[in-house]
Coordinates of N, CA and C in Angstrom, one line a residue:
M1 N -12.9 -58.9 -20.8 CA -11.6 -58.1 -20.1 C -10.6 -58.9 -20.0
E2 N -10.8 -59.9 -19.5 CA -9.6 -61.2 -19.3 C -8.7 -61.0 -20.7
W3 N -9.5 -61.3 -21.6 CA -8.6 -61.0 -23.2 C -7.4 -59.6 -23.1
I4 N -7.8 -58.5 -22.8 CA -7.0 -57.7 -22.3 C -5.6 -57.5 -21.5
T5 N -5.9 -58.2 -20.6 CA -5.2 -58.9 -19.5 C -4.1 -59.7 -19.9
R6 N -4.4 -60.5 -20.8 CA -3.8 -61.4 -21.3 C -3.0 -61.0 -22.6
L7 N -3.3 -59.9 -23.0 CA -2.9 -58.9 -24.3 C -1.7 -58.4 -23.6
D8 N -1.9 -57.6 -22.9 CA -0.9 -56.7 -22.2 C 0.2 -57.3 -21.7
A9 N 0.3 -58.8 -20.7 CA 1.4 -59.4 -20.4 C 2.0 -60.0 -21.5
G10 N 1.3 -60.4 -22.3 CA 2.0 -61.2 -23.4 C 2.6 -59.9 -24.3
T11 N 2.4 -59.0 -24.3 CA 3.1 -57.6 -24.9 C 4.3 -57.5 -24.4
L12 N 4.4 -57.4 -23.1 CA 5.3 -57.0 -21.6 C 6.2 -58.0 -22.3
L13 N 5.6 -59.4 -21.7 CA 6.8 -60.9 -22.1 C 7.6 -60.9 -23.2
F14 N 6.7 -60.2 -24.6 CA 7.5 -60.5 -26.0 C 8.5 -59.2 -25.9
I15 N 8.1 -58.3 -25.3 CA 9.3 -56.7 -25.3 C 10.5 -57.7 -24.4
Q16 N 10.2 -57.9 -23.2 CA 11.3 -58.3 -22.4 C 12.3 -59.6 -23.2
D17 N 11.5 -60.5 -23.7 CA 12.2 -61.6 -24.5 C 12.6 -61.5 -25.6
T18 N 12.2 -60.8 -26.7 CA 12.7 -60.5 -28.1 C 13.3 -59.2 -28.0
I19 N 13.1 -58.0 -27.5 CA 13.2 -56.5 -27.8 C 14.3 -56.1 -27.1
R20 N 14.2 -56.2 -25.5 CA 15.1 -56.2 -24.8 C 16.7 -56.6 -25.3
N21 N 17.8 -55.5 -25.3 CA 19.0 -55.8 -25.6 C 19.9 -54.8 -24.8
P22 N 21.5 -55.1 -24.7 CA 22.1 -54.4 -23.9 C 22.7 -53.3 -24.7
V23 N 22.0 -53.0 -25.8 CA 22.0 -51.6 -26.5 C 21.0 -51.0 -26.3
L24 N 19.8 -51.1 -26.5 CA 18.4 -50.1 -25.9 C 18.4 -50.3 -24.9
T25 N 18.7 -50.9 -23.9 CA 18.8 -50.6 -22.4 C 19.1 -49.4 -22.0
P26 N 20.1 -48.7 -22.3 CA 20.7 -47.5 -21.7 C 20.0 -46.6 -22.4
V27 N 19.6 -46.7 -23.6 CA 19.0 -45.7 -24.5 C 17.6 -45.6 -23.7
F28 N 16.4 -46.6 -23.5 CA 15.3 -46.2 -22.9 C 15.2 -46.0 -21.2
M29 N 16.4 -46.4 -20.3 CA 16.5 -46.0 -19.1 C 16.6 -44.3 -19.3
A30 N 17.9 -43.8 -20.1 CA 17.6 -42.4 -20.6 C 16.3 -41.7 -20.9
I31 N 15.7 -42.1 -21.6 CA 14.7 -41.9 -22.3 C 13.6 -41.5 -21.1
T32 N 13.6 -42.4 -20.4 CA 12.3 -42.7 -19.2 C 12.6 -41.2 -18.5
V33 N 14.0 -41.2 -18.0 CA 14.5 -39.8 -17.0 C 13.8 -38.8 -17.8
L34 N 13.8 -38.3 -18.9 CA 13.2 -37.4 -19.0 C 11.8 -37.3 -19.1
G35 N 11.0 -38.0 -18.9 CA 9.8 -38.0 -17.9 C 9.3 -37.8 -16.6
N36 N 10.1 -38.3 -16.2 CA 10.4 -38.1 -14.5 C 10.1 -36.7 -13.9
G37 N 8.9 -36.6 -13.7 CA 8.7 -35.5 -12.9 C 8.3 -34.4 -13.8
A38 N 8.2 -34.9 -15.6 CA 7.9 -33.9 -16.3 C 9.1 -33.1 -16.6
V39 N 10.0 -33.5 -16.1 CA 11.3 -32.7 -16.1 C 11.7 -32.0 -17.1
V40 N 11.7 -32.6 -18.6 CA 12.1 -32.2 -19.7 C 10.9 -31.2 -20.5
W41 N 9.3 -31.7 -20.2 CA 8.6 -30.3 -20.4 C 8.8 -29.2 -19.8
I42 N 8.9 -29.4 -18.3 CA 8.9 -28.0 -17.5 C 9.9 -27.3 -17.6
L43 N 11.2 -27.7 -18.5 CA 12.2 -27.1 -18.7 C 12.4 -26.3 -20.1
M44 N 11.4 -27.3 -21.0 CA 10.9 -26.6 -22.4 C 10.0 -25.3 -22.2
S45 N 8.9 -25.6 -21.0 CA 7.9 -24.5 -21.0 C 8.8 -23.2 -20.5
L46 N 9.6 -23.4 -19.2 CA 10.5 -22.4 -18.9 C 11.4 -21.5 -20.3
G47 N 11.8 -22.5 -20.8 CA 12.4 -21.9 -22.0 C 11.6 -21.0 -22.6
M48 N 10.3 -21.5 -23.3 CA 9.5 -20.8 -23.9 C 9.1 -19.6 -23.0
A49 N 8.9 -19.7 -22.0 CA 8.3 -18.2 -21.3 C 9.1 -17.4 -21.4
A50 N 10.3 -17.6 -21.7 CA 11.2 -16.3 -22.0 C 11.3 -15.3 -22.7
S51 N 10.2 -15.5 -23.4 CA 10.0 -15.2 -25.1 C 8.9 -14.8 -25.3
G52 N 8.5 -13.8 -25.6 CA 7.0 -13.0 -25.7 C 6.2 -13.8 -26.7
K53 N 6.9 -14.4 -28.0 CA 6.2 -15.1 -28.6 C 5.9 -16.3 -28.8
T54 N 6.4 -17.4 -27.7 CA 5.9 -18.4 -27.0 C 5.6 -18.6 -25.6
R55 N 5.6 -17.5 -25.0 CA 4.6 -17.3 -23.5 C 3.5 -18.0 -23.3
K56 N 2.9 -17.1 -24.3 CA 1.3 -18.3 -24.2 C 1.4 -19.9 -24.3
T57 N 1.8 -20.4 -25.1 CA 2.4 -21.7 -25.5 C 2.9 -22.3 -24.3
A58 N 4.2 -21.8 -23.4 CA 4.6 -22.3 -22.5 C 3.2 -22.3 -21.3
L59 N 2.4 -21.3 -21.2 CA 1.3 -21.2 -20.3 C 0.9 -22.3 -20.6
M60 N 0.2 -22.5 -21.7 CA -0.7 -23.5 -22.1 C 0.1 -25.0 -21.7
C61 N 1.3 -25.2 -22.1 CA 2.1 -26.4 -21.4 C 1.9 -26.9 -19.7
A62 N 2.2 -25.5 -19.2 CA 2.4 -25.7 -17.7 C 0.6 -26.0 -17.2
V63 N -0.5 -25.3 -17.7 CA -1.4 -25.8 -17.2 C -1.9 -27.3 -17.7
A64 N -1.4 -27.8 -19.2 CA -1.7 -29.0 -19.5 C -1.0 -30.0 -18.3
L65 N 0.0 -29.7 -18.1 CA 1.0 -30.8 -16.9 C 0.4 -30.4 -15.5
L66 N -0.7 -29.7 -15.6 CA -1.0 -29.6 -14.1 C -2.5 -30.3 -14.3
V67 N -3.0 -30.5 -15.9 CA -4.4 -31.2 -15.9 C -4.2 -32.4 -15.5
S68 N -2.6 -32.7 -16.4 CA -3.1 -34.5 -16.7 C -2.3 -34.6 -15.0
L69 N -1.4 -34.0 -14.2 CA -1.3 -34.6 -12.8 C -2.7 -34.7 -12.1
L70 N -3.3 -34.0 -12.2 CA -4.8 -33.9 -11.4 C -5.4 -35.1 -11.8
I71 N -5.5 -35.4 -13.3 CA -6.5 -36.5 -13.6 C -5.7 -37.8 -13.6
N72 N -4.6 -37.6 -13.7 CA -4.0 -39.0 -13.8 C -3.1 -39.7 -12.7
N73 N -2.5 -38.8 -11.7 CA -1.8 -39.0 -10.8 C -2.6 -38.9 -9.6
I74 N -3.3 -38.1 -9.6 CA -4.1 -37.8 -8.2 C -5.4 -38.5 -8.4
L75 N -6.3 -38.8 -9.1 CA -7.8 -39.0 -9.4 C -7.2 -40.6 -9.6
L76 N -7.1 -40.7 -11.1 CA -7.4 -42.1 -11.7 C -6.4 -43.6 -11.1
K77 N -5.0 -42.9 -10.8 CA -4.3 -43.6 -10.4 C -4.8 -44.4 -8.8
N78 N -4.9 -43.3 -8.0 CA -6.2 -43.9 -6.6 C -7.2 -44.5 -6.3
M79 N -7.8 -43.9 -7.8 CA -9.2 -44.2 -8.1 C -9.5 -46.2 -8.3
V80 N -8.6 -46.2 -9.7 CA -8.0 -47.9 -10.1 C -7.3 -48.7 -9.7
G81 N -6.5 -47.8 -8.7 CA -5.6 -48.9 -7.9 C -4.9 -50.2 -8.8
R82 N -4.3 -50.5 -9.6 CA -3.9 -51.3 -10.5 C -2.5 -51.4 -10.1
I83 N -2.1 -52.7 -9.9 CA -0.8 -53.3 -9.4 C -0.1 -53.4 -10.2
R84 N 1.3 -52.8 -10.0 CA 2.0 -52.8 -11.5 C 2.4 -54.2 -12.0
P85 N 3.1 -53.9 -13.3 CA 2.9 -55.6 -13.8 C 4.0 -56.2 -13.5
Y86 N 4.9 -56.0 -13.4 CA 6.1 -56.5 -12.6 C 5.6 -57.6 -11.1
D87 N 4.3 -57.2 -10.6 CA 3.9 -57.7 -9.3 C 2.9 -58.7 -9.6
T88 N 2.3 -58.6 -11.0 CA 1.2 -59.5 -11.8 C 2.0 -60.4 -12.3
I89 N 2.6 -60.0 -13.1 CA 3.2 -61.2 -14.4 C 4.4 -62.1 -13.8
E90 N 4.4 -63.6 -14.3 CA 5.4 -64.0 -13.6 C 6.2 -64.2 -14.7
G91 N 7.6 -63.8 -13.9 CA 8.8 -63.6 -15.0 C 9.2 -62.3 -15.8
L92 N 8.0 -61.5 -15.2 CA 8.3 -59.9 -15.8 C 9.6 -59.3 -14.6
V93 N 10.6 -58.6 -15.6 CA 11.5 -58.0 -14.7 C 11.6 -56.7 -14.9
P94 N 11.1 -55.9 -13.8 CA 11.7 -54.3 -14.1 C 13.2 -54.2 -14.3
L95 N 13.4 -53.0 -15.0 CA 14.9 -52.7 -15.3 C 15.3 -51.7 -14.7
I96 N 14.1 -50.9 -14.2 CA 14.5 -49.8 -13.1 C 13.9 -49.9 -12.0
G97 N 14.2 -49.2 -10.5 CA 13.7 -49.0 -9.3 C 12.0 -48.7 -9.8
K98 N 11.5 -50.0 -8.7 CA 10.4 -50.3 -8.9 C 9.6 -49.1 -8.3
P99 N 8.6 -48.3 -9.0 CA 7.9 -47.3 -8.9 C 6.8 -47.8 -7.6
R100 N 6.5 -46.5 -6.9 CA 5.8 -46.8 -5.2 C 4.3 -46.9 -5.8
D101 N 4.0 -45.8 -6.6 CA 2.5 -45.7 -7.0 C 1.8 -46.6 -7.9
Y102 N 0.4 -46.4 -7.8 CA -0.6 -47.1 -9.0 C 0.3 -47.0 -10.3
S103 N -0.4 -48.2 -11.0 CA 0.3 -48.4 -12.9 C -0.6 -47.5 -13.7
F104 N -2.2 -47.8 -13.2 CA -3.0 -47.1 -14.4 C -3.3 -45.7 -14.0
P105 N -3.3 -44.6 -14.7 CA -2.3 -44.8 -16.2 C -1.0 -44.3 -16.2
S106 N -0.2 -44.1 -17.2 CA 1.0 -43.9 -17.0 C 1.2 -42.6 -17.2
G107 N 1.9 -42.0 -15.9 CA 2.1 -40.1 -15.7 C 3.1 -40.2 -17.0
H108 N 4.1 -40.6 -16.8 CA 4.9 -40.2 -17.7 C 4.5 -39.9 -18.9
T109 N 3.5 -41.1 -19.7 CA 2.9 -41.0 -20.7 C 2.0 -39.5 -21.0
G110 N 1.0 -39.6 -19.4 CA -0.2 -38.4 -19.5 C 0.3 -37.2 -19.8
S111 N 1.6 -36.9 -18.9 CA 2.5 -35.3 -18.7 C 2.9 -35.3 -20.0
S112 N 3.7 -36.4 -20.9 CA 4.5 -36.2 -22.0 C 3.5 -36.0 -23.3
F113 N 2.3 -36.6 -23.5 CA 1.4 -36.3 -24.4 C 0.9 -35.0 -24.0
A114 N 0.7 -34.7 -22.7 CA 0.1 -33.3 -22.5 C 0.7 -32.0 -22.8
A115 N 1.7 -32.1 -22.6 CA 2.9 -31.0 -23.0 C 3.2 -30.9 -24.4
A116 N 3.3 -32.0 -25.0 CA 3.9 -32.4 -26.7 C 2.5 -32.1 -27.4
W117 N 1.3 -32.4 -27.1 CA 0.3 -31.9 -27.9 C -0.4 -30.6 -27.8
V118 N -0.1 -29.9 -27.0 CA 0.4 -28.1 -27.1 C 1.3 -27.7 -28.1
L119 N 2.6 -28.2 -27.6 CA 3.6 -27.8 -28.8 C 3.1 -28.4 -30.1
Y120 N 2.9 -29.5 -30.3 CA 2.0 -30.0 -31.7 C 1.1 -29.1 -32.3
R121 N 0.1 -28.6 -31.5 CA -0.9 -27.7 -31.6 C -0.4 -26.2 -32.0
R122 N 0.1 -25.8 -31.2 CA 0.6 -24.2 -31.4 C 2.3 -23.7 -32.2
L123 N 3.2 -24.8 -31.9 CA 4.3 -24.4 -32.8 C 4.4 -24.8 -34.0
P124 N 5.1 -24.5 -34.9 CA 5.3 -25.3 -36.3 C 5.9 -26.5 -36.2
K125 N 5.5 -27.6 -37.5 CA 4.9 -28.8 -37.2 C 6.6 -29.3 -37.2
R126 N 7.5 -28.3 -37.4 CA 9.1 -29.2 -37.5 C 9.3 -29.2 -35.8
L127 N 9.0 -28.3 -35.1 CA 8.8 -28.7 -33.2 C 7.8 -29.3 -33.1
G128 N 6.7 -29.2 -33.3 CA 5.8 -30.1 -32.9 C 5.9 -31.6 -33.0
I129 N 6.0 -31.7 -34.1 CA 6.1 -33.4 -34.2 C 7.4 -34.2 -33.8
P130 N 8.5 -33.7 -33.7 CA 9.5 -34.0 -32.5 C 8.9 -34.1 -31.4
A131 N 8.4 -33.4 -30.9 CA 7.8 -33.2 -29.3 C 6.9 -34.3 -29.0
L132 N 5.8 -34.5 -30.3 CA 5.1 -35.9 -30.2 C 6.1 -37.3 -30.3
A133 N 6.9 -37.3 -31.4 CA 7.9 -38.8 -30.9 C 8.5 -38.5 -29.8
L134 N 9.1 -37.5 -29.0 CA 9.3 -37.6 -28.0 C 8.8 -38.5 -26.6
A135 N 7.7 -37.8 -26.8 CA 6.6 -38.0 -25.7 C 6.4 -39.8 -26.0
G136 N 6.1 -39.7 -27.3 CA 6.1 -41.4 -28.0 C 7.0 -42.6 -27.0
L137 N 8.2 -42.0 -27.4 CA 9.6 -42.9 -26.9 C 9.1 -43.1 -25.3
I138 N 8.9 -41.8 -24.7 CA 8.8 -42.1 -23.0 C 7.8 -43.2 -23.1
G139 N 6.9 -42.7 -23.5 CA 5.6 -44.0 -23.4 C 6.5 -45.6 -23.7
I140 N 6.8 -45.3 -24.6 CA 7.3 -46.8 -25.0 C 8.5 -47.4 -24.4
S141 N 9.3 -46.3 -23.5 CA 10.5 -46.7 -22.3 C 9.6 -47.5 -21.1
R142 N 8.3 -47.1 -20.8 CA 7.7 -47.2 -19.9 C 7.4 -48.7 -20.1
L143 N 7.1 -49.3 -21.2 CA 6.8 -50.9 -21.6 C 8.0 -51.6 -21.4
Y144 N 8.9 -50.8 -22.2 CA 10.6 -51.8 -22.3 C 10.9 -52.2 -20.8
L145 N 10.9 -51.0 -20.1 CA 11.0 -51.4 -18.6 C 10.6 -51.8 -18.0
G146 N 9.3 -52.3 -18.4 CA 8.8 -53.5 -17.5 C 7.9 -53.0 -16.1
V147 N 7.6 -51.4 -16.5 CA 6.9 -50.7 -15.2 C 5.4 -50.5 -15.6
H148 N 4.7 -50.4 -16.6 CA 3.3 -50.4 -17.1 C 2.9 -51.4 -18.3
Y149 N 1.8 -51.4 -18.0 CA 1.0 -52.4 -19.2 C 0.9 -51.4 -20.2
P150 N 0.5 -51.9 -21.5 CA 0.2 -51.3 -22.7 C -1.0 -50.5 -22.5
T151 N -1.7 -51.0 -22.0 CA -3.2 -50.3 -21.6 C -2.9 -49.1 -21.0
D152 N -2.0 -49.1 -19.9 CA -1.5 -47.9 -19.3 C -0.9 -46.6 -19.9
V153 N -0.6 -47.4 -21.0 CA 0.6 -46.3 -21.7 C -0.6 -45.3 -22.8
L154 N -1.4 -46.6 -23.4 CA -2.8 -45.8 -23.9 C -3.2 -45.0 -23.6
F155 N -3.9 -45.2 -22.7 CA -4.6 -44.4 -22.0 C -4.0 -43.2 -21.6
G156 N -2.8 -43.6 -20.9 CA -1.6 -41.8 -21.2 C -1.5 -41.2 -21.9
V157 N -1.5 -42.1 -23.4 CA -1.0 -40.8 -24.8 C -3.0 -40.3 -24.6
L158 N -4.0 -41.2 -24.4 CA -5.4 -40.6 -24.8 C -5.8 -39.0 -23.8
S159 N -5.3 -39.5 -22.3 CA -5.5 -38.2 -21.1 C -4.3 -37.2 -21.4
G160 N -3.5 -37.5 -21.7 CA -2.4 -36.4 -22.3 C -3.0 -35.3 -23.1
I161 N -3.7 -36.1 -24.4 CA -3.9 -35.3 -25.6 C -5.2 -34.5 -24.6
G162 N -6.0 -35.4 -24.3 CA -7.4 -34.4 -23.5 C -6.6 -33.5 -22.7
S163 N -5.9 -33.7 -22.0 CA -5.1 -32.6 -20.9 C -4.4 -31.4 -22.0
G164 N -3.8 -31.7 -22.7 CA -3.6 -31.0 -23.9 C -4.8 -29.9 -24.2
C165 N -5.8 -30.4 -24.9 CA -6.6 -29.7 -25.6 C -7.4 -28.9 -24.3
I166 N -7.8 -29.3 -23.2 CA -8.3 -28.7 -22.1 C -7.3 -27.1 -21.9
A167 N -6.1 -27.4 -21.7 CA -5.2 -26.7 -21.3 C -5.5 -25.1 -22.5
I168 N -5.2 -25.9 -23.6 CA -5.2 -24.7 -24.8 C -6.8 -23.9 -24.5
A169 N -7.8 -24.8 -24.4 CA -9.1 -24.1 -24.2 C -9.3 -23.2 -23.0
I170 N -8.6 -23.8 -22.2 CA -8.6 -22.6 -20.9 C -7.5 -21.5 -20.9
V171 N -6.7 -21.3 -21.3 CA -5.7 -20.5 -21.5 C -6.1 -19.6 -22.7
S172 N -6.7 -20.0 -23.8 CA -7.5 -19.5 -24.8 C -8.6 -18.4 -24.6
A173 N -9.5 -19.1 -23.5 CA -10.3 -18.6 -23.0 C -9.7 -17.2 -22.0
L174 N -8.9 -17.6 -20.8 CA -8.8 -16.4 -20.2 C -7.7 -15.4 -20.8
T175 N -6.9 -15.7 -21.7 CA -6.2 -14.8 -22.5 C -6.5 -14.2 -24.2
G176 N -7.8 -14.1 -23.9 CA -8.1 -13.7 -25.4 C -7.8 -12.5 -25.9
R177 N -7.9 -12.1 -26.8 CA -7.2 -11.0 -27.0 C -8.4 -9.5 -26.2
K178 N -8.1 -8.7 -25.9 CA -8.9 -7.7 -25.2 C -9.0 -6.5 -26.2
R179 N -10.6 -6.0 -26.1 CA -10.8 -5.0 -27.1 C -10.7 -3.6 -26.3
H180 N -10.3 -2.4 -27.4 CA -10.3 -1.2 -26.8 C -11.3 -1.1 -27.1
V181 N -11.2 0.6 -26.1 CA -12.7 1.2 -26.1 C -13.2 1.5 -26.9
D182 N -12.6 1.8 -28.1 CA -13.4 2.1 -29.3 C -13.6 0.8 -30.2
G183 N -13.6 -0.2 -30.0 CA -13.7 -1.3 -30.4 C -13.0 -2.2 -31.0
S184 N -11.8 -1.6 -31.4 CA -10.9 -2.2 -32.3 C -9.9 -3.2 -31.5
T185 N -8.9 -4.0 -32.0 CA -8.6 -5.3 -31.4 C -7.0 -4.7 -31.5

């Protein structure tokens, strides 16, 4: 387990010392804001809810965000209680205000991948792939800004995809096609 901790710390210090620069910093600060409160995913879901063709997908995104919130932010963060990296890694400087909750898992990454996975599975790939790319950038932004360990983000990806799968299954089961009296669909 110690080697994971060293790898996490080394990765964050490498990002800070080698990749951070005046051009990328405002870009990653803006990207991370899109994940604050899952705002970008909520707005996308609201936009899709306006159309009958994408209403079910919008509902799946909403359920995925709720599942991710429950698993990541309410259960795991409080059960694991992992301290933020800037409080444990000597010399690591966060570039944004210090979050007040625990570090593991990344809620930004979890919610982003929860919604993006639904979009990837339900929409044409020309829309789903950019959604996954945005989710990935939001996760990377958390590392770049120094507020999450790489393992926080990695687990956020996995739990987000799992949350998306759960949401698709739940909504599909609850909104399955209803049969007419004569047996036709």
